[in-house]
Amino acid sequence: KSTVTLFPKTNIPHAVAEIVLEEQAGVRDEDGLYAAIPRRRTNRKEYMMRPLLRAEEEELARLRDESGEGRDSLAIRFFDDPRTRRVMAEAGSSIVKTILENKQLHRLLFKDVVWNKADEQRKRCGLYVATMEFSLPQCAAFWLASHWTLMKIFSVTGLPGKIAADDARLYATGAAMGVITANDNTPESYVNSGRTMQRVWLKATKMGLSIQPVSAL
């Protein structure tokens, strides 16, 4: 059993949560979310265009009511018409152009990229390039883009905008786009939005659906 206290009073700087774990007999994975953890994936492939069933949408949206503390300030919405998905996909992918054209954001992205399997096995953290599912030309372009001097030259040709447009096309595929919103911007709302996102992602996995999170914006 776990008891979570957000932003506890402690001497630890920037402490976000205190989680107390207690042994309790008879505890079961009632909602199946724990079992979904090792099956959860991210991917950059195009999704099937099969519409999201109303029952699926309602079951996922219902997680707001099960997410515990802060649930009344949160909302989960899904958008399935093509035009709205396209607009949202363009908004979500716009951060790619910003990152590639801003020196500080560019550095923050590429400092965490892991380029080969040996380093990935050694570090066990970061963004392993193989998980990006690039084609060979895309991988080569990504490596070139990691050099800020070259990226400044590429920016003149409009390459960041072209990459963002390609991502927008990818984001717009699938059954629907979902958004989690909060009524305020308190630290608790950020944490609870993230907790809700995790539950939606695991529930979707249990239901046989795939989700690609887009949170950089």
PDB file of C-alpha atoms in Angstrom:
ATOM      1  CA  LYS A   1       0.000   0.000   0.000  1.00  0.00           C
ATOM      2  CA  SER A   2       1.331   3.474  -0.804  1.00  0.00           C
ATOM      3  CA  THR A   3       0.480   6.808   0.795  1.00  0.00           C
ATOM      4  CA  VAL A   4       1.588   9.873  -1.185  1.00  0.00           C
ATOM      5  CA  THR A   5       2.105  13.335   0.306  1.00  0.00           C
ATOM      6  CA  LEU A   6       2.853  16.065  -2.234  1.00  0.00           C
ATOM      7  CA  PHE A   7       5.439  18.731  -1.357  1.00  0.00           C
ATOM      8  CA  PRO A   8       6.022  17.542   2.203  1.00  0.00           C
ATOM      9  CA  LYS A   9       7.674  19.774   4.792  1.00  0.00           C
ATOM     10  CA  THR A  10      11.237  18.487   4.779  1.00  0.00           C
ATOM     11  CA  ASN A  11      14.832  19.639   4.792  1.00  0.00           C
ATOM     12  CA  ILE A  12      15.369  18.051   1.380  1.00  0.00           C
ATOM     13  CA  PRO A  13      15.550  20.815  -1.273  1.00  0.00           C
ATOM     14  CA  HIS A  14      12.953  20.640  -4.061  1.00  0.00           C
ATOM     15  CA  ALA A  15      11.224  17.588  -2.566  1.00  0.00           C
ATOM     16  CA  VAL A  16       8.151  16.883  -4.692  1.00  0.00           C
ATOM     17  CA  ALA A  17       6.598  13.947  -2.869  1.00  0.00           C
ATOM     18  CA  GLU A  18       6.908  11.621   0.075  1.00  0.00           C
ATOM     19  CA  ILE A  19       5.712   8.063  -0.563  1.00  0.00           C
ATOM     20  CA  VAL A  20       5.230   5.717   2.371  1.00  0.00           C
ATOM     21  CA  LEU A  21       5.075   2.018   1.456  1.00  0.00           C
ATOM     22  CA  GLU A  22       3.438  -0.412   3.862  1.00  0.00           C
ATOM     23  CA  GLU A  23       3.095  -4.158   3.660  1.00  0.00           C
ATOM     24  CA  GLN A  24      -0.559  -5.127   3.416  1.00  0.00           C
ATOM     25  CA  ALA A  25      -1.957  -8.601   2.937  1.00  0.00           C
ATOM     26  CA  GLY A  26      -4.437  -9.265   0.179  1.00  0.00           C
ATOM     27  CA  VAL A  27      -3.556  -6.298  -2.020  1.00  0.00           C
ATOM     28  CA  ARG A  28      -4.320  -7.025  -5.657  1.00  0.00           C
ATOM     29  CA  ASP A  29      -3.784  -5.196  -8.951  1.00  0.00           C
ATOM     30  CA  GLU A  30      -7.491  -4.426  -9.167  1.00  0.00           C
ATOM     31  CA  ASP A  31      -7.380  -2.142 -12.214  1.00  0.00           C
ATOM     32  CA  GLY A  32      -4.602  -4.006 -14.035  1.00  0.00           C
ATOM     33  CA  LEU A  33      -2.410  -0.917 -14.349  1.00  0.00           C
ATOM     34  CA  TYR A  34       0.574  -2.452 -12.585  1.00  0.00           C
ATOM     35  CA  ALA A  35       0.593  -5.363 -15.028  1.00  0.00           C
ATOM     36  CA  ALA A  36       0.565  -2.892 -17.929  1.00  0.00           C
ATOM     37  CA  ILE A  37       3.835  -1.200 -16.900  1.00  0.00           C
ATOM     38  CA  PRO A  38       6.257  -3.627 -18.640  1.00  0.00           C
ATOM     39  CA  ARG A  39       4.063  -3.684 -21.762  1.00  0.00           C
ATOM     40  CA  ARG A  40       3.902   0.091 -22.172  1.00  0.00           C
ATOM     41  CA  ARG A  41       5.836   1.526 -25.122  1.00  0.00           C
ATOM     42  CA  THR A  42       6.482   4.741 -26.984  1.00  0.00           C
ATOM     43  CA  ASN A  43       6.901   4.739 -30.736  1.00  0.00           C
ATOM     44  CA  ARG A  44       7.172   7.103 -33.703  1.00  0.00           C
ATOM     45  CA  LYS A  45       5.278   4.942 -36.185  1.00  0.00           C
ATOM     46  CA  GLU A  46       2.086   6.013 -37.910  1.00  0.00           C
ATOM     47  CA  TYR A  47      -1.049   4.863 -36.119  1.00  0.00           C
ATOM     48  CA  MET A  48      -4.097   3.055 -37.449  1.00  0.00           C
ATOM     49  CA  MET A  49      -6.920   5.400 -38.414  1.00  0.00           C
ATOM     50  CA  ARG A  50      -9.607   3.302 -36.718  1.00  0.00           C
ATOM     51  CA  PRO A  51     -11.831   5.745 -34.757  1.00  0.00           C
ATOM     52  CA  LEU A  52     -11.725   5.642 -30.980  1.00  0.00           C
ATOM     53  CA  LEU A  53     -14.816   3.843 -29.726  1.00  0.00           C
ATOM     54  CA  ARG A  54     -17.099   5.873 -27.458  1.00  0.00           C
ATOM     55  CA  ALA A  55     -16.753   3.250 -24.707  1.00  0.00           C
ATOM     56  CA  GLU A  56     -12.948   3.469 -24.953  1.00  0.00           C
ATOM     57  CA  GLU A  57     -13.024   7.254 -24.766  1.00  0.00           C
ATOM     58  CA  GLU A  58     -15.337   7.220 -21.751  1.00  0.00           C
ATOM     59  CA  GLU A  59     -13.222   4.651 -19.911  1.00  0.00           C
ATOM     60  CA  LEU A  60     -10.063   6.706 -20.408  1.00  0.00           C
ATOM     61  CA  ALA A  61     -11.746  10.004 -19.500  1.00  0.00           C
ATOM     62  CA  ARG A  62     -13.135   8.394 -16.341  1.00  0.00           C
ATOM     63  CA  LEU A  63      -9.604   8.138 -14.963  1.00  0.00           C
ATOM     64  CA  ARG A  64      -9.869  11.781 -13.913  1.00  0.00           C
ATOM     65  CA  ASP A  65     -12.350  10.657 -11.272  1.00  0.00           C
ATOM     66  CA  GLU A  66     -10.044   7.875 -10.089  1.00  0.00           C
ATOM     67  CA  SER A  67      -6.824   9.869  -9.945  1.00  0.00           C
ATOM     68  CA  GLY A  68      -7.195  10.874  -6.310  1.00  0.00           C
ATOM     69  CA  GLU A  69      -6.167  14.213  -4.908  1.00  0.00           C
ATOM     70  CA  GLY A  70      -6.667  17.155  -7.268  1.00  0.00           C
ATOM     71  CA  ARG A  71      -9.023  15.354  -9.608  1.00  0.00           C
ATOM     72  CA  ASP A  72     -11.665  18.100  -9.479  1.00  0.00           C
ATOM     73  CA  SER A  73      -9.260  20.574 -11.070  1.00  0.00           C
ATOM     74  CA  LEU A  74      -8.389  18.297 -13.989  1.00  0.00           C
ATOM     75  CA  ALA A  75     -10.146  17.467 -17.262  1.00  0.00           C
ATOM     76  CA  ILE A  76      -9.415  14.876 -19.956  1.00  0.00           C
ATOM     77  CA  ARG A  77     -10.694  15.578 -23.463  1.00  0.00           C
ATOM     78  CA  PHE A  78     -10.363  13.721 -26.754  1.00  0.00           C
ATOM     79  CA  PHE A  79     -10.587  15.159 -30.270  1.00  0.00           C
ATOM     80  CA  ASP A  80     -11.184  12.873 -33.221  1.00  0.00           C
ATOM     81  CA  ASP A  81     -12.221  15.005 -36.188  1.00  0.00           C
ATOM     82  CA  PRO A  82      -9.371  15.286 -38.747  1.00  0.00           C
ATOM     83  CA  ARG A  83      -9.236  19.088 -38.925  1.00  0.00           C
ATOM     84  CA  THR A  84      -8.924  19.560 -35.147  1.00  0.00           C
ATOM     85  CA  ARG A  85      -6.322  16.784 -34.934  1.00  0.00           C
ATOM     86  CA  ARG A  86      -4.317  18.467 -37.676  1.00  0.00           C
ATOM     87  CA  VAL A  87      -4.363  21.852 -35.879  1.00  0.00           C
ATOM     88  CA  MET A  88      -3.365  20.218 -32.585  1.00  0.00           C
ATOM     89  CA  ALA A  89      -0.629  18.207 -34.312  1.00  0.00           C
ATOM     90  CA  GLU A  90       0.837  21.402 -35.772  1.00  0.00           C
ATOM     91  CA  ALA A  91       0.769  23.045 -32.332  1.00  0.00           C
ATOM     92  CA  GLY A  92       2.391  20.021 -30.700  1.00  0.00           C
ATOM     93  CA  SER A  93       5.148  19.764 -33.289  1.00  0.00           C
ATOM     94  CA  SER A  94       5.946  23.492 -33.286  1.00  0.00           C
ATOM     95  CA  ILE A  95       8.286  22.953 -30.334  1.00  0.00           C
ATOM     96  CA  VAL A  96      10.611  20.951 -32.624  1.00  0.00           C
ATOM     97  CA  LYS A  97      11.335  24.045 -34.711  1.00  0.00           C
ATOM     98  CA  THR A  98      11.841  26.126 -31.570  1.00  0.00           C
ATOM     99  CA  ILE A  99      14.268  23.611 -30.047  1.00  0.00           C
ATOM    100  CA  LEU A 100      16.361  23.343 -33.203  1.00  0.00           C
ATOM    101  CA  GLU A 101      16.582  27.105 -33.646  1.00  0.00           C
ATOM    102  CA  ASN A 102      17.332  28.025 -30.019  1.00  0.00           C
ATOM    103  CA  LYS A 103      20.894  27.392 -28.830  1.00  0.00           C
ATOM    104  CA  GLN A 104      20.000  26.732 -25.186  1.00  0.00           C
ATOM    105  CA  LEU A 105      17.133  24.349 -25.966  1.00  0.00           C
ATOM    106  CA  HIS A 106      19.253  22.666 -28.653  1.00  0.00           C
ATOM    107  CA  ARG A 107      21.942  21.974 -26.057  1.00  0.00           C
ATOM    108  CA  LEU A 108      19.397  20.643 -23.538  1.00  0.00           C
ATOM    109  CA  LEU A 109      18.060  18.172 -26.110  1.00  0.00           C
ATOM    110  CA  PHE A 110      21.293  16.797 -27.494  1.00  0.00           C
ATOM    111  CA  LYS A 111      23.212  16.557 -24.204  1.00  0.00           C
ATOM    112  CA  ASP A 112      20.932  13.621 -23.300  1.00  0.00           C
ATOM    113  CA  VAL A 113      21.096  11.799 -26.656  1.00  0.00           C
ATOM    114  CA  VAL A 114      22.859   8.419 -26.529  1.00  0.00           C
ATOM    115  CA  TRP A 115      24.294   7.493 -29.929  1.00  0.00           C
ATOM    116  CA  ASN A 116      25.303   3.809 -29.647  1.00  0.00           C
ATOM    117  CA  LYS A 117      24.255   0.644 -27.876  1.00  0.00           C
ATOM    118  CA  ALA A 118      27.422   0.377 -25.777  1.00  0.00           C
ATOM    119  CA  ASP A 119      26.830   3.799 -24.217  1.00  0.00           C
ATOM    120  CA  GLU A 120      23.152   2.995 -23.721  1.00  0.00           C
ATOM    121  CA  GLN A 121      24.039  -0.210 -21.845  1.00  0.00           C
ATOM    122  CA  ARG A 122      26.600   1.667 -19.736  1.00  0.00           C
ATOM    123  CA  LYS A 123      24.550   4.792 -18.914  1.00  0.00           C
ATOM    124  CA  ARG A 124      21.071   3.223 -18.755  1.00  0.00           C
ATOM    125  CA  CYS A 125      19.561   6.688 -19.143  1.00  0.00           C
ATOM    126  CA  GLY A 126      19.090   9.416 -21.708  1.00  0.00           C
ATOM    127  CA  LEU A 127      17.481   9.361 -25.141  1.00  0.00           C
ATOM    128  CA  TYR A 128      18.846   6.364 -27.056  1.00  0.00           C
ATOM    129  CA  VAL A 129      18.759   7.269 -30.736  1.00  0.00           C
ATOM    130  CA  ALA A 130      17.580   3.781 -31.779  1.00  0.00           C
ATOM    131  CA  THR A 131      14.327   4.297 -29.881  1.00  0.00           C
ATOM    132  CA  MET A 132      13.544   7.256 -32.151  1.00  0.00           C
ATOM    133  CA  GLU A 133      12.863   4.751 -34.968  1.00  0.00           C
ATOM    134  CA  PHE A 134      14.546   6.939 -37.583  1.00  0.00           C
ATOM    135  CA  SER A 135      15.313   5.727 -41.071  1.00  0.00           C
ATOM    136  CA  LEU A 136      19.042   5.736 -41.939  1.00  0.00           C
ATOM    137  CA  PRO A 137      18.852   9.148 -43.713  1.00  0.00           C
ATOM    138  CA  GLN A 138      16.854  10.604 -40.798  1.00  0.00           C
ATOM    139  CA  CYS A 139      19.399   9.290 -38.307  1.00  0.00           C
ATOM    140  CA  ALA A 140      22.230  10.867 -40.303  1.00  0.00           C
ATOM    141  CA  ALA A 141      20.348  14.179 -40.437  1.00  0.00           C
ATOM    142  CA  PHE A 142      19.718  14.010 -36.678  1.00  0.00           C
ATOM    143  CA  TRP A 143      23.432  13.507 -36.039  1.00  0.00           C
ATOM    144  CA  LEU A 144      24.304  16.481 -38.250  1.00  0.00           C
ATOM    145  CA  ALA A 145      21.636  18.556 -36.505  1.00  0.00           C
ATOM    146  CA  SER A 146      23.273  17.803 -33.139  1.00  0.00           C
ATOM    147  CA  HIS A 147      26.116  20.191 -34.103  1.00  0.00           C
ATOM    148  CA  TRP A 148      24.944  23.727 -33.398  1.00  0.00           C
ATOM    149  CA  THR A 149      27.148  25.335 -36.067  1.00  0.00           C
ATOM    150  CA  LEU A 150      25.669  23.071 -38.745  1.00  0.00           C
ATOM    151  CA  MET A 151      22.174  23.601 -37.353  1.00  0.00           C
ATOM    152  CA  LYS A 152      22.501  27.357 -37.796  1.00  0.00           C
ATOM    153  CA  ILE A 153      23.301  26.757 -41.469  1.00  0.00           C
ATOM    154  CA  PHE A 154      20.398  24.317 -41.846  1.00  0.00           C
ATOM    155  CA  SER A 155      18.045  26.862 -40.283  1.00  0.00           C
ATOM    156  CA  VAL A 156      18.640  29.196 -43.211  1.00  0.00           C
ATOM    157  CA  THR A 157      17.294  26.506 -45.549  1.00  0.00           C
ATOM    158  CA  GLY A 158      14.126  26.114 -43.436  1.00  0.00           C
ATOM    159  CA  LEU A 159      15.014  22.575 -42.321  1.00  0.00           C
ATOM    160  CA  PRO A 160      13.616  22.922 -38.749  1.00  0.00           C
ATOM    161  CA  GLY A 161      10.219  23.901 -40.177  1.00  0.00           C
ATOM    162  CA  LYS A 162      10.267  20.928 -42.550  1.00  0.00           C
ATOM    163  CA  ILE A 163      11.083  18.556 -39.684  1.00  0.00           C
ATOM    164  CA  ALA A 164       8.239  20.031 -37.613  1.00  0.00           C
ATOM    165  CA  ALA A 165       5.833  19.628 -40.551  1.00  0.00           C
ATOM    166  CA  ASP A 166       6.832  15.975 -40.907  1.00  0.00           C
ATOM    167  CA  ASP A 167       6.235  15.432 -37.171  1.00  0.00           C
ATOM    168  CA  ALA A 168       2.841  17.157 -37.440  1.00  0.00           C
ATOM    169  CA  ARG A 169       1.814  14.732 -40.181  1.00  0.00           C
ATOM    170  CA  LEU A 170       2.829  11.823 -37.933  1.00  0.00           C
ATOM    171  CA  TYR A 171       1.057  13.232 -34.860  1.00  0.00           C
ATOM    172  CA  ALA A 172      -2.177  13.685 -36.830  1.00  0.00           C
ATOM    173  CA  THR A 173      -2.482   9.959 -37.560  1.00  0.00           C
ATOM    174  CA  GLY A 174      -4.423   7.661 -35.284  1.00  0.00           C
ATOM    175  CA  ALA A 175      -7.803   7.511 -33.622  1.00  0.00           C
ATOM    176  CA  ALA A 176      -7.758  10.735 -31.608  1.00  0.00           C
ATOM    177  CA  MET A 177      -5.671  13.285 -29.794  1.00  0.00           C
ATOM    178  CA  GLY A 178      -6.164  13.727 -26.073  1.00  0.00           C
ATOM    179  CA  VAL A 179      -5.442  16.647 -23.778  1.00  0.00           C
ATOM    180  CA  ILE A 180      -5.195  16.844 -19.988  1.00  0.00           C
ATOM    181  CA  THR A 181      -5.926  20.329 -18.663  1.00  0.00           C
ATOM    182  CA  ALA A 182      -5.871  21.864 -15.184  1.00  0.00           C
ATOM    183  CA  ASN A 183      -7.793  24.826 -13.788  1.00  0.00           C
ATOM    184  CA  ASP A 184      -4.648  26.443 -12.387  1.00  0.00           C
ATOM    185  CA  ASN A 185      -0.859  26.281 -12.614  1.00  0.00           C
ATOM    186  CA  THR A 186      -0.015  25.297  -9.047  1.00  0.00           C
ATOM    187  CA  PRO A 187       2.805  22.788  -8.491  1.00  0.00           C
ATOM    188  CA  GLU A 188       0.212  20.266  -7.271  1.00  0.00           C
ATOM    189  CA  SER A 189      -1.716  20.559 -10.547  1.00  0.00           C
ATOM    190  CA  TYR A 190       1.424  19.818 -12.563  1.00  0.00           C
ATOM    191  CA  VAL A 191       2.114  16.693 -10.508  1.00  0.00           C
ATOM    192  CA  ASN A 192      -1.502  15.511 -10.636  1.00  0.00           C
ATOM    193  CA  SER A 193      -1.648  16.106 -14.395  1.00  0.00           C
ATOM    194  CA  GLY A 194       1.414  13.892 -14.750  1.00  0.00           C
ATOM    195  CA  ARG A 195      -0.079  11.220 -12.510  1.00  0.00           C
ATOM    196  CA  THR A 196      -3.273  11.261 -14.567  1.00  0.00           C
ATOM    197  CA  MET A 197      -1.248  10.989 -17.775  1.00  0.00           C
ATOM    198  CA  GLN A 198       0.481   7.893 -16.401  1.00  0.00           C
ATOM    199  CA  ARG A 199      -2.858   6.270 -15.560  1.00  0.00           C
ATOM    200  CA  VAL A 200      -4.329   7.077 -18.979  1.00  0.00           C
ATOM    201  CA  TRP A 201      -1.232   5.660 -20.672  1.00  0.00           C
ATOM    202  CA  LEU A 202      -1.323   2.430 -18.654  1.00  0.00           C
ATOM    203  CA  LYS A 203      -5.081   2.016 -19.061  1.00  0.00           C
ATOM    204  CA  ALA A 204      -4.727   2.480 -22.838  1.00  0.00           C
ATOM    205  CA  THR A 205      -1.993  -0.183 -22.853  1.00  0.00           C
ATOM    206  CA  LYS A 206      -4.268  -2.572 -20.971  1.00  0.00           C
ATOM    207  CA  MET A 207      -7.018  -1.873 -23.544  1.00  0.00           C
ATOM    208  CA  GLY A 208      -4.687  -2.717 -26.448  1.00  0.00           C
ATOM    209  CA  LEU A 209      -4.262   0.918 -27.518  1.00  0.00           C
ATOM    210  CA  SER A 210      -1.031   2.842 -28.111  1.00  0.00           C
ATOM    211  CA  ILE A 211      -0.237   6.368 -26.976  1.00  0.00           C
ATOM    212  CA  GLN A 212       2.650   8.620 -28.001  1.00  0.00           C
ATOM    213  CA  PRO A 213       3.038  11.347 -25.366  1.00  0.00           C
ATOM    214  CA  VAL A 214       3.775  14.857 -26.640  1.00  0.00           C
ATOM    215  CA  SER A 215       4.760  16.978 -23.659  1.00  0.00           C
ATOM    216  CA  ALA A 216       7.798  19.038 -24.748  1.00  0.00           C
ATOM    217  CA  LEU A 217       5.576  22.034 -25.577  1.00  0.00           C
TER     218      LEU A 217
END
